Short mmCIF file of C-alpha atoms in Angstrom, two decimals:
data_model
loop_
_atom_site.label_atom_id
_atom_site.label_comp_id
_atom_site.label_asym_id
_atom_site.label_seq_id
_atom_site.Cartn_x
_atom_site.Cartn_y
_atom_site.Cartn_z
CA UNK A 1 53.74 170.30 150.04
CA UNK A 2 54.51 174.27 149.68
CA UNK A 3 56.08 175.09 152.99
CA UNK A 4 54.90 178.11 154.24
CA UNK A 5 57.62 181.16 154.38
CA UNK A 6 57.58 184.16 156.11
CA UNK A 7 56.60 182.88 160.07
CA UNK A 8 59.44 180.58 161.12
CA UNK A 9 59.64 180.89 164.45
CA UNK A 10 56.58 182.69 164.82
CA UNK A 11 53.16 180.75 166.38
CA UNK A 12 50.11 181.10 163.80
CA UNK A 13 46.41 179.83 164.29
CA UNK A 14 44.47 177.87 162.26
CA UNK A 15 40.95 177.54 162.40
CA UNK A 16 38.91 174.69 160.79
CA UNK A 17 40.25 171.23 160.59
CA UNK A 18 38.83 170.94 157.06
CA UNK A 19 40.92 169.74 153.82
CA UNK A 20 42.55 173.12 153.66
CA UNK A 21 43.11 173.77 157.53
CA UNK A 22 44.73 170.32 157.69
CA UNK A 23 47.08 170.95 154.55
CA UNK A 24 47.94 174.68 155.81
CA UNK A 25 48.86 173.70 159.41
CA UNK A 26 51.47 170.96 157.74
CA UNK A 27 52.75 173.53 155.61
CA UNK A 28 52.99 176.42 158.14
CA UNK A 29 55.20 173.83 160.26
CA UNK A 30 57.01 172.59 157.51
CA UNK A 31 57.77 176.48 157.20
CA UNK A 32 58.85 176.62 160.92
CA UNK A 33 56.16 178.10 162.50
CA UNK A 34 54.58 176.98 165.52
CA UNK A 35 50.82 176.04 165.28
CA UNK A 36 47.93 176.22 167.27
CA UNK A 37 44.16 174.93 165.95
CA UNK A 38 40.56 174.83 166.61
CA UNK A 39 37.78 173.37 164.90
CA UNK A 40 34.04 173.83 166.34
CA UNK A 41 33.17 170.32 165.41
CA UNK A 42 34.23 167.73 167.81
CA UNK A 43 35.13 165.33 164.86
CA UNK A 44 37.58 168.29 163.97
CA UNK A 45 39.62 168.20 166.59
CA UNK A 46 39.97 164.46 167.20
CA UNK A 47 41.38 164.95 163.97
CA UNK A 48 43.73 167.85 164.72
CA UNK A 49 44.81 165.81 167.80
CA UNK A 50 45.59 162.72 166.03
CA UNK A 51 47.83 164.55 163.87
CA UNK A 52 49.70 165.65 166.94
CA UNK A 53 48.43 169.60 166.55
CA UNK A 54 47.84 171.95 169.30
CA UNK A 55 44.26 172.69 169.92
CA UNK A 56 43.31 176.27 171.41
CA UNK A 57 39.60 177.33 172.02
CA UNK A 58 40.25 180.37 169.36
CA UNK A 59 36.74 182.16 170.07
CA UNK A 60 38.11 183.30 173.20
CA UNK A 61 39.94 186.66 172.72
CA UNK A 62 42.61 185.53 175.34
CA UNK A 63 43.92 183.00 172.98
CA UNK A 64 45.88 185.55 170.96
CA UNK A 65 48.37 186.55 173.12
CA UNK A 66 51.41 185.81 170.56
CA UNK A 67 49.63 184.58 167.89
CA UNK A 68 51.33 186.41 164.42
CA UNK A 69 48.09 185.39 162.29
CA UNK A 70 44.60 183.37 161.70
CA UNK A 71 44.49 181.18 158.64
CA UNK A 72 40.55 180.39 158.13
CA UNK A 73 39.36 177.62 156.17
CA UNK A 74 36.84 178.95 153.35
CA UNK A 75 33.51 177.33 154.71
CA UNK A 76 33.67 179.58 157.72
CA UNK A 77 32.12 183.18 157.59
CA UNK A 78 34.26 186.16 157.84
CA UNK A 79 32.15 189.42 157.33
CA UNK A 80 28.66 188.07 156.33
CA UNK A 81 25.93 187.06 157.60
CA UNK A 82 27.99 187.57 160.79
CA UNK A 83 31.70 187.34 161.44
CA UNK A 84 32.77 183.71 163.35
CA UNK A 85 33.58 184.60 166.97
CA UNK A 86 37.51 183.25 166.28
CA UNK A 87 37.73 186.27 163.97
CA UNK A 88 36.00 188.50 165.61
CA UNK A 89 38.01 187.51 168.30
CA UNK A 90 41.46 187.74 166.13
CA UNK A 91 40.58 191.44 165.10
CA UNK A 92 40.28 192.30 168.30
CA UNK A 93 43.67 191.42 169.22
CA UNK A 94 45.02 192.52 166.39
CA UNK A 95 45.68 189.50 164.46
CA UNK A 96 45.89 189.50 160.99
CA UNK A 97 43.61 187.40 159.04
CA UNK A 98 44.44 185.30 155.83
CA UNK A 99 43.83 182.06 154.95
CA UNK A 100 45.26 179.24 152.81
CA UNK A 101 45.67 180.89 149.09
CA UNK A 102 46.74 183.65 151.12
CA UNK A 103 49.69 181.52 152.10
CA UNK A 104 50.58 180.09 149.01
CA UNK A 105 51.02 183.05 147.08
CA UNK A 106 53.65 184.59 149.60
CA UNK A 107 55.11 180.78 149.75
CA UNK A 108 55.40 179.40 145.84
CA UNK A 109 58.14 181.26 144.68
CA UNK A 110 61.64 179.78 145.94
CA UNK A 111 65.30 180.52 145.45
CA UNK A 112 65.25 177.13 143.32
CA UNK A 113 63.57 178.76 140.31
CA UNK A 114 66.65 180.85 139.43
CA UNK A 115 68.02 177.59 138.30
CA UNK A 116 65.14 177.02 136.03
CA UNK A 117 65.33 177.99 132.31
CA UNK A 118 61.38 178.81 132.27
CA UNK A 119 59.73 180.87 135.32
CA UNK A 120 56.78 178.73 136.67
CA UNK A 121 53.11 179.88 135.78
CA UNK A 122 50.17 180.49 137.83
CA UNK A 123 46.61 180.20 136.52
CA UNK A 124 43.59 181.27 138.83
CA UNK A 125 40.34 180.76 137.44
CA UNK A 126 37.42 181.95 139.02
CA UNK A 127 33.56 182.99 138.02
CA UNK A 128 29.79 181.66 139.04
CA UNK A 129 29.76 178.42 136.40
CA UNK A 130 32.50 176.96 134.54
CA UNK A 131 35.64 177.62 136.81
CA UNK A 132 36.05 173.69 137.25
CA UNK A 133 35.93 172.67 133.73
CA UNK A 134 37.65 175.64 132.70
CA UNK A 135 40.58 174.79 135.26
CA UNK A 136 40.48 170.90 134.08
CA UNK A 137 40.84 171.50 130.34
CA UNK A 138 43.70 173.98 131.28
CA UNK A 139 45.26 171.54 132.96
CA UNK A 140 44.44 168.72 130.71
CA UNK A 141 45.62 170.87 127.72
CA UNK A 142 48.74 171.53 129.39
CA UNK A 143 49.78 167.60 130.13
CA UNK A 144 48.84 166.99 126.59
CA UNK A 145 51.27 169.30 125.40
CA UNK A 146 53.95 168.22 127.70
CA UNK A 147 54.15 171.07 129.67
CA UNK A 148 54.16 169.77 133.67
CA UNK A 149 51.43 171.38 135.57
CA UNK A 150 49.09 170.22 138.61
CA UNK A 151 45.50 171.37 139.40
CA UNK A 152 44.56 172.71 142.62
CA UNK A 153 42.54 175.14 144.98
CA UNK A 154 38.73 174.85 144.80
CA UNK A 155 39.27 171.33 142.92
CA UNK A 156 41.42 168.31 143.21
CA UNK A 157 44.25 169.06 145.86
CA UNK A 158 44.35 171.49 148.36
CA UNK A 159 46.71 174.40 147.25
CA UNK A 160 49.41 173.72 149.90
CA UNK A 161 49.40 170.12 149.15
CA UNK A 162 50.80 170.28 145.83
CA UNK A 163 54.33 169.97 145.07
CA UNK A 164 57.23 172.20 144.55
CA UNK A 165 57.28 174.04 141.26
CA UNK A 166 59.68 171.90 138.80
CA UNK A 167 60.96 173.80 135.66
CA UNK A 168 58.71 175.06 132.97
CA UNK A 169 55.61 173.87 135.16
CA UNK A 170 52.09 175.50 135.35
CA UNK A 171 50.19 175.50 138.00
CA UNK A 172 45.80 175.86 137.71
CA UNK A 173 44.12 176.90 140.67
CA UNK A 174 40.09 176.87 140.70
CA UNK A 175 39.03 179.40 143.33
CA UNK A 176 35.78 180.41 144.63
CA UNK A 177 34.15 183.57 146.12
CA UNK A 178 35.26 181.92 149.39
CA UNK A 179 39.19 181.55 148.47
CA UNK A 180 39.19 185.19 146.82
CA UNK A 181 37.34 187.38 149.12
CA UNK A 182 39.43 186.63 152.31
CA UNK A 183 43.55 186.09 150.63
CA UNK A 184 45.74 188.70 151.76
CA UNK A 185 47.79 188.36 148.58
CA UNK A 186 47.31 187.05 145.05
CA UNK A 187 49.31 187.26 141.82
CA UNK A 188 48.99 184.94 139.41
CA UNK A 189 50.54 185.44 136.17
CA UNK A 190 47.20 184.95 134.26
CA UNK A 191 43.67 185.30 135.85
CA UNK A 192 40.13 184.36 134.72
CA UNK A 193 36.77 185.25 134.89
CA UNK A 194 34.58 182.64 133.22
CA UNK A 195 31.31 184.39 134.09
CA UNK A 196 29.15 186.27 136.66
CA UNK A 197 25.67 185.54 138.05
CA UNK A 198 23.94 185.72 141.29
CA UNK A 199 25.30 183.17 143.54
CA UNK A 200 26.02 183.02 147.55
CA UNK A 201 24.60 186.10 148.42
CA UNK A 202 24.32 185.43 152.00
CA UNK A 203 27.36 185.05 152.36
CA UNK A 204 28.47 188.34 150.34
CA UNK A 205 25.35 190.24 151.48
CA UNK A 206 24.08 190.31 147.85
CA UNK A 207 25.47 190.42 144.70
CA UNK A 208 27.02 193.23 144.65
CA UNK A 209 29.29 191.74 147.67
CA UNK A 210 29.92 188.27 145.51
CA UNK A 211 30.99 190.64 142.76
CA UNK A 212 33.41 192.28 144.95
CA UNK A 213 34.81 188.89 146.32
CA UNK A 214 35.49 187.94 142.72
CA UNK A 215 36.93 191.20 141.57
CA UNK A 216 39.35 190.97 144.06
CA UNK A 217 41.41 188.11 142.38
CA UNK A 218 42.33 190.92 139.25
CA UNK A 219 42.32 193.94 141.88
CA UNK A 220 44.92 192.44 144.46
CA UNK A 221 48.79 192.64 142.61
CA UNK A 222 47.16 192.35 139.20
CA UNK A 223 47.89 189.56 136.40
CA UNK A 224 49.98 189.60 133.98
CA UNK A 225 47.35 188.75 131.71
CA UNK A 226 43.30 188.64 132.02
CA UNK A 227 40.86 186.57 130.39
CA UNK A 228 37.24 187.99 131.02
CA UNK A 229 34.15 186.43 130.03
CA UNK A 230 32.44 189.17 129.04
CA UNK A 231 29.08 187.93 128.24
CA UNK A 232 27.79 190.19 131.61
CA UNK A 233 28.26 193.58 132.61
CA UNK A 234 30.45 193.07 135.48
CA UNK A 235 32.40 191.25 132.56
CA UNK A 236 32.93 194.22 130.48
CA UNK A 237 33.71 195.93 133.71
CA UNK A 238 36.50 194.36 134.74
CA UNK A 239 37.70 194.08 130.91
CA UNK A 240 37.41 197.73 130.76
CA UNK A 241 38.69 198.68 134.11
CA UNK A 242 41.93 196.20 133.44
CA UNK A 243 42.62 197.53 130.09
CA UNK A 244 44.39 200.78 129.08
CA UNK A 245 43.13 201.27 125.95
CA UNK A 246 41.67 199.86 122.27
CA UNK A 247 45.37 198.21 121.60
CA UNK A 248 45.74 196.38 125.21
CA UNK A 249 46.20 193.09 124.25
CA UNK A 250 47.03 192.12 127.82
CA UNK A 251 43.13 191.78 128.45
CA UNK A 252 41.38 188.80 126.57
CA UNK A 253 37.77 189.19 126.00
CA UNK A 254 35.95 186.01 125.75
CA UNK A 255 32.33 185.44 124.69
CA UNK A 256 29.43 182.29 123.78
CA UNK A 257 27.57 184.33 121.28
CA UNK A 258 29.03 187.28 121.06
CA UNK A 259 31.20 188.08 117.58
CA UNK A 260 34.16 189.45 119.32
CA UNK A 261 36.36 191.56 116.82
CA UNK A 262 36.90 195.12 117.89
CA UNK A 263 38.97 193.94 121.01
CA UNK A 264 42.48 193.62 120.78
CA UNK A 265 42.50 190.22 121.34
CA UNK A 266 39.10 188.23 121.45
CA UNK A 267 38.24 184.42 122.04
CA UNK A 268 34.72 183.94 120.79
CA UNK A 269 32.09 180.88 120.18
CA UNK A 270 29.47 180.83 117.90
CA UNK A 271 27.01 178.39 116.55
CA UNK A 272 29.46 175.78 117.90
CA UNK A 273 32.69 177.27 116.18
CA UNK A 274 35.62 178.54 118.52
CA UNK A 275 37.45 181.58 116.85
CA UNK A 276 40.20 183.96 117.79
CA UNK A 277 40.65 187.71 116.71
CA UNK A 278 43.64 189.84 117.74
CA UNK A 279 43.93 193.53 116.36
CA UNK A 280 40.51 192.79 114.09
CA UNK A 281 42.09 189.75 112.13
CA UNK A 282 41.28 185.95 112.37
CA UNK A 283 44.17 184.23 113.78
CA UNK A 284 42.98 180.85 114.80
CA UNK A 285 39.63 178.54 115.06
CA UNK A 286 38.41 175.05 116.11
CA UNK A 287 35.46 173.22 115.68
CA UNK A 288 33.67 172.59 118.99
CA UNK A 289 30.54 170.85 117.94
CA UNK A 290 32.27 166.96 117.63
CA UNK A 291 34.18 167.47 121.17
CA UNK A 292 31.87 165.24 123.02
CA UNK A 293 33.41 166.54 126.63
CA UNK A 294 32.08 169.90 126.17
CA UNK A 295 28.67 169.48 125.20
CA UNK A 296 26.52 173.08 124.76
CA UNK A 297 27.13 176.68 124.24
CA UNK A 298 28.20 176.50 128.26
CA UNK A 299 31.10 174.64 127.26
CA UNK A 300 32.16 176.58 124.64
CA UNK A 301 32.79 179.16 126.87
CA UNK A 302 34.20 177.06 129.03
CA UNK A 303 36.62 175.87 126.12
CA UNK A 304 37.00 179.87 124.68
CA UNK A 305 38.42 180.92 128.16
CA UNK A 306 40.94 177.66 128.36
CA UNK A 307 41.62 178.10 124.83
CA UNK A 308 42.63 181.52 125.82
CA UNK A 309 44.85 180.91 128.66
CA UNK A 310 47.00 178.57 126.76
CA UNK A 311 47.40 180.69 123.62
CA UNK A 312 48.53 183.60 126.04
CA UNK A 313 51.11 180.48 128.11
CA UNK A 314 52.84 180.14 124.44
CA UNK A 315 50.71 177.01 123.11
CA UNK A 316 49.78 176.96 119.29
CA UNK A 317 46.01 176.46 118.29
CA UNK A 318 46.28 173.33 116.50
CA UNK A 319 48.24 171.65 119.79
CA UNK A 320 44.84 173.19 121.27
CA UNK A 321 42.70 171.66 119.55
CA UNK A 322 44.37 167.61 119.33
CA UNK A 323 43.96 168.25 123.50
CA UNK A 324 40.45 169.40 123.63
CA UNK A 325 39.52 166.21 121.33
CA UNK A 326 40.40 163.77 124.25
CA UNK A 327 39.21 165.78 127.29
CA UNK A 328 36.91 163.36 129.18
CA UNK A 329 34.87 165.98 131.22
CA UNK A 330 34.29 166.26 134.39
CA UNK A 331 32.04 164.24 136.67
CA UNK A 332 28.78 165.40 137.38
CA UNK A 333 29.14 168.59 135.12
CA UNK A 334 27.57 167.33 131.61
CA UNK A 335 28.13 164.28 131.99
CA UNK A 336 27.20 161.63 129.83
CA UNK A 337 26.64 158.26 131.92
CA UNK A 338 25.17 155.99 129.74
CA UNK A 339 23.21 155.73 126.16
CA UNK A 340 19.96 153.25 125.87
CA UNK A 341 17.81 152.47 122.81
CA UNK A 342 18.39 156.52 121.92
CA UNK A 343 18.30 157.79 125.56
CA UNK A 344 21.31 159.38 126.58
CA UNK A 345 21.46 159.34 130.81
CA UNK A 346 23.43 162.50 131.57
CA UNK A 347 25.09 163.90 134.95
CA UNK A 348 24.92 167.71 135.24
CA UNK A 349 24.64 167.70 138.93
CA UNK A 350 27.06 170.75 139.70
CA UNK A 351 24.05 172.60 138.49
CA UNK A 352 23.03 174.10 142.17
CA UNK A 353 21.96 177.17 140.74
CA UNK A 354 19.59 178.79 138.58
CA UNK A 355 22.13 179.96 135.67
CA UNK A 356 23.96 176.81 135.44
CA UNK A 357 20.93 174.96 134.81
CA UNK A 358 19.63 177.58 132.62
CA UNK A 359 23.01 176.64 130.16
CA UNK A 360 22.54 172.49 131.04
CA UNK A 361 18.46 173.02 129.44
CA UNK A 362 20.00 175.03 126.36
CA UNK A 363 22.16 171.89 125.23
CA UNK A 364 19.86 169.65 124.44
CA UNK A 365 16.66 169.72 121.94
CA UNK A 366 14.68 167.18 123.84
CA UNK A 367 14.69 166.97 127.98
CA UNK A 368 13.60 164.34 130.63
CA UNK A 369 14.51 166.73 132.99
CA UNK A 370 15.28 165.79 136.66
CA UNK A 371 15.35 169.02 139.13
CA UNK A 372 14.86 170.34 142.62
CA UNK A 373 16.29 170.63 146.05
CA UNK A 374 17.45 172.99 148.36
CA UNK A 375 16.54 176.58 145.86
CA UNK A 376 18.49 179.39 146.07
CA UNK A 377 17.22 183.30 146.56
CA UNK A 378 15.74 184.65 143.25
CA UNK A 379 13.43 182.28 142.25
CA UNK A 380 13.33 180.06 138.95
CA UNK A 381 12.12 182.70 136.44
CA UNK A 382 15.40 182.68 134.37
CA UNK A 383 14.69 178.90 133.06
CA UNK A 384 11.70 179.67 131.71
CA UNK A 385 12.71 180.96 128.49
CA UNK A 386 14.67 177.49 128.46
CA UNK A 387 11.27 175.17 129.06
CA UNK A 388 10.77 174.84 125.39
CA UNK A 389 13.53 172.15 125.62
CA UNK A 390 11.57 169.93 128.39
CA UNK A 391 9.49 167.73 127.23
CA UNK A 392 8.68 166.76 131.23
CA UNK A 393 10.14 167.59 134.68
CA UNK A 394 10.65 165.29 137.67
CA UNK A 395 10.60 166.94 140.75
CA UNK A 396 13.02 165.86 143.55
CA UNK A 397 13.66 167.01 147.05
CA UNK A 398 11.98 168.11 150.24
CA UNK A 399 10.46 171.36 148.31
CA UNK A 400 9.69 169.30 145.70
CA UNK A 401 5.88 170.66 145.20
CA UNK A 402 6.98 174.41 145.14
CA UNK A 403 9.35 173.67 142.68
CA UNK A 404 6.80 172.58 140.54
CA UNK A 405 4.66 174.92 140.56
CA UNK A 406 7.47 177.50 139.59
CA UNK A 407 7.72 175.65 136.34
CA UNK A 408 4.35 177.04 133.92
CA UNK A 409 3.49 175.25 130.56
CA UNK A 410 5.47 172.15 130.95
CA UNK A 411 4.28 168.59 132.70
CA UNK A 412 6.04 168.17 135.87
CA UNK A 413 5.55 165.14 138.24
CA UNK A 414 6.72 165.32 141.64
CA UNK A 415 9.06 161.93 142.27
CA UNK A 416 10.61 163.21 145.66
CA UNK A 417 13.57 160.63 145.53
CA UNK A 418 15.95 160.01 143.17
CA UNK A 419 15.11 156.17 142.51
CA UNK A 420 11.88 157.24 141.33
CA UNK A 421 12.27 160.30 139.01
CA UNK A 422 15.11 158.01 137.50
CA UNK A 423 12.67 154.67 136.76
CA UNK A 424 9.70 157.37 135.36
CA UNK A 425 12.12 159.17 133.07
CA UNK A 426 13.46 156.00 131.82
CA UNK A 427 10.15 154.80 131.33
CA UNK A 428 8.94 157.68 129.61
CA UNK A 429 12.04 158.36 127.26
CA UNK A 430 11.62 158.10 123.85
CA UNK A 431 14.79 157.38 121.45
CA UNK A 432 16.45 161.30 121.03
CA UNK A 433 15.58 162.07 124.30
CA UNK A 434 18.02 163.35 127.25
CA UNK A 435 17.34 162.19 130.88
CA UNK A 436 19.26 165.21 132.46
CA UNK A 437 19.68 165.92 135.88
CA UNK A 438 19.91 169.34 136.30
CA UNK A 439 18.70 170.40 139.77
CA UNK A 440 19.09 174.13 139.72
CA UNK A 441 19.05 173.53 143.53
CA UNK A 442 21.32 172.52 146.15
CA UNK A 443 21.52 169.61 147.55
CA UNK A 444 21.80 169.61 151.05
CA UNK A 445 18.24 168.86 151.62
CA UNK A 446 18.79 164.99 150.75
CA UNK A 447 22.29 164.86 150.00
CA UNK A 448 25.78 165.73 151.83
CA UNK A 449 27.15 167.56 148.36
CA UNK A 450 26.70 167.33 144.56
CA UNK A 451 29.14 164.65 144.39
CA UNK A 452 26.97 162.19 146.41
CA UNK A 453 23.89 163.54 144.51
CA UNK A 454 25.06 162.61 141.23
CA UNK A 455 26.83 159.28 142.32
CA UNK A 456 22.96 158.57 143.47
CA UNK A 457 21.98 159.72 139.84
CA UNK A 458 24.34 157.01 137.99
CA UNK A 459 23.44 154.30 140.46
CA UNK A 460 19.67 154.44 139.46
CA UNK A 461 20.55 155.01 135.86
CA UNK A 462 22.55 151.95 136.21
CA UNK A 463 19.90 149.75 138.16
CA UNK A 464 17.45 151.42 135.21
CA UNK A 465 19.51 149.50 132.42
CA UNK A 466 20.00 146.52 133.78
CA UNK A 467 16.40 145.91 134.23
CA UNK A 468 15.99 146.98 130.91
CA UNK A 469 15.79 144.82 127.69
CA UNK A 470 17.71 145.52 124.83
#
């Protein structure tokens, strides 16, 4: 745990009783402070009582009288579509509003590091698509060296739950739109942007507001160093508006596809070949194609922007590269679940947008491709340059039938369920093929998260085999 510094003594609220309002009340009374919570869910707050916390109706504006600060959990809505009443209510009296990585970034430096003989590191890694494998293979890179480091924020433990910085240690934190547009305070020593494209807009009121909420993470303190997929224009933006000139090697300009060399320092991958420039000469390369946990031209930028990050943390390429060859990949983000008579079964169920399942369709010649659920604003037009790859579609979820229609020149049956897109794929596969789920939707309209959507996924694939001969 990171006790919290700065408000011993002092009472601080809390609202949501979520993984990260659970870990940041602990840590603000490990700090000292004294801590009041509130959780609109009733569930919540049998919780927060269990745990011996004090609960405080926080929508009501009289609740503030003494309270220093409100730490929200991300889930909750602070500006758009409409502020929650707690915060409305907490402006109104004055209270400041932060919220867990907020916390740790006034909190994670202690008095114990002058003892150390090398500083502790902070990595923060956010973008639309990537940010979680990008922040794993950091972090796996990074124990394969033998450097100590933990993984935290928007995956694996909540950022106040790790635990105190030892010597020499890095720490990876994956943070989303959420996390960034609300923290009062954030400097990490190196910060990433993997990518940008339309995501969450009601909660940013468009993308220009999601833009915003990313920017913030280079805008707020500043890094020490940048790596910027630059691959969009708000990309080369931030690149541009970070650097101070042609020589800055400070900025890192990563690309899939683009032949980075004028940059002063330039992570690039092309035609499956990872290669580094800095001041216009070749200084390192890997070969990305036989790394079977990064599958696709997404992954490659995935593995340019990690590749990146350790190179600027002091790591050589070749100690790179023998730690990318055993990265396992993530679950449910390209992953490969089983292989049958030539049919590979594989997981990309983080794919809840458009974009992400644009990249998913370009890494693979030959597609059984399972999709739908909850869609997103915008529509599916950007896969369609990507159909060429599908040799059929099976059509999931409650808007199952309107999905289908949005996908021209390709067959597309509509399965509904899970069980039976799975059992027609598989019975339709031919050896080469890819069954690939895919949804470029979210999955709320059948399923509690991702997570439970692709567990759902590997079940059937798994009932599929074993009623299969051979």
């Amino acid at each position: 745990m990171i006790p919290v510094q700065g408000f011993a003594g002092k009472s601080v609220a809390v609202l949501g009783m979520g993984r990260s309002g659970q870990a940041a009340a602990r840590a603000l009374q490990a700090g000292g402070a004294q801590v009041v919570v509130w959780d609109d869910g009733q569930a919540g707050r049998d919780l927060a009582e269990a745990a011996g916390l004090v609960l405080r109706d926080l929508t009501k504006p009289a609740s503030y009288a003494g309270i220093t600060a409100l730490i929200v959990s991300p889930g909750i809505a602070h500006l758009y579509p409409a502020p929650h009443p707690a915060i409305a209510a907490a402006w109104a009296a004055g209270a400041p509003v932060d919220n867990d990585i907020g916390l740790f970034f006034r909190s994670f430096a202690t008095d114990d590091w002058d003892g150390f003989a090398t500083t502790p590191r902070v990595v923060a890694v956010t973008g639309s698509n990537g940010k979680s494998t990008t922040s794993a293979l950091i972090h796996h890179i990074m124990a394969e060296s033998g450097r100590p480091a933990q993984l935290a924020g928007n995956i694996g433990r909540g950022v106040l739950d790790i635990d105190p910085a030892r010597d020499g240690e890095v720490v990876v934190l994956e943070l989303s739109s959420y996390q960034t547009d609300l923290a009062r305070a954030m400097t990490p020593d190196v910060a990433v942007l993997t990518n940008l494209t339309s995501d969450h807009l009601d909660r940013h009121a468009g993308h220009g507001g999601y833009f915003a909420a990313k920017r913030r993470l280079f805008a707020e303190g500043g890094p020490d160093r940048a790596v910027i997929g630059v691959d969009e224009n708000e990309g080369r933006y931030v690149a541009n508006q970070l650097s101070q000139g042609p020589g800055d090697d400070r900025v890192v300009q990563v690309s899939s596809g683009q032949k980075l060399t004028e940059a002063a320092w330039s992570v690039f991958a092309r035609k499956g070949f990872l290669a580094e420039y800095r001041h216009g000469r070749q200084v390192g390369s890997i070969d990305l194609r036989a790394i079977a946990g990064l599958p696709g031209a997404h992954n490659h930028q995935n593995a340019c922007a990690a590749y990146a990050v350790c190179r600027t943390l002091g790591l050589g390429p070749r100690t790179i590269e023998a730690a990318m060859q055993s990265y396992p990949g993530l679950p449910h983000r390209s992953q490969l679940v089983a292989e049958r008579n030539g049919v590979r079964f594989v997981n990309d169920s983080k794919a809840t947008n458009v974009d992400s399942a644009a990249k998913a369709l370009q890494a693979f010649a030959r597609i059984r491709w399972i999709c739908g659920g909850l869609q997103k604003d915008g529509g599916l037009d950007a896969l369609l340059p990507h159909l060429p790859h599908v040799a059929k579609a099976y059509v999931i979820g409650r808007e199952a039938a309107d999905f289908a229609r949005q996908l021209p020149g390709i067959p597309a049956e509509i399965c509904t369920t899970m069980a039976q897109a799975v059992a027609l794929a598989a019975a339709e596969a031919e050896p080469g093929d890819v069954v690939l789920l895919a949804p470029a939707a979210a999955s709320f309209d059948q399923y509690d998260n991702f997570e439970q959507r692709g567990a759902d996924f590997i079940a059937c694939v798994a009932a599929q085999i074993a009623d299969q001969p051979g």
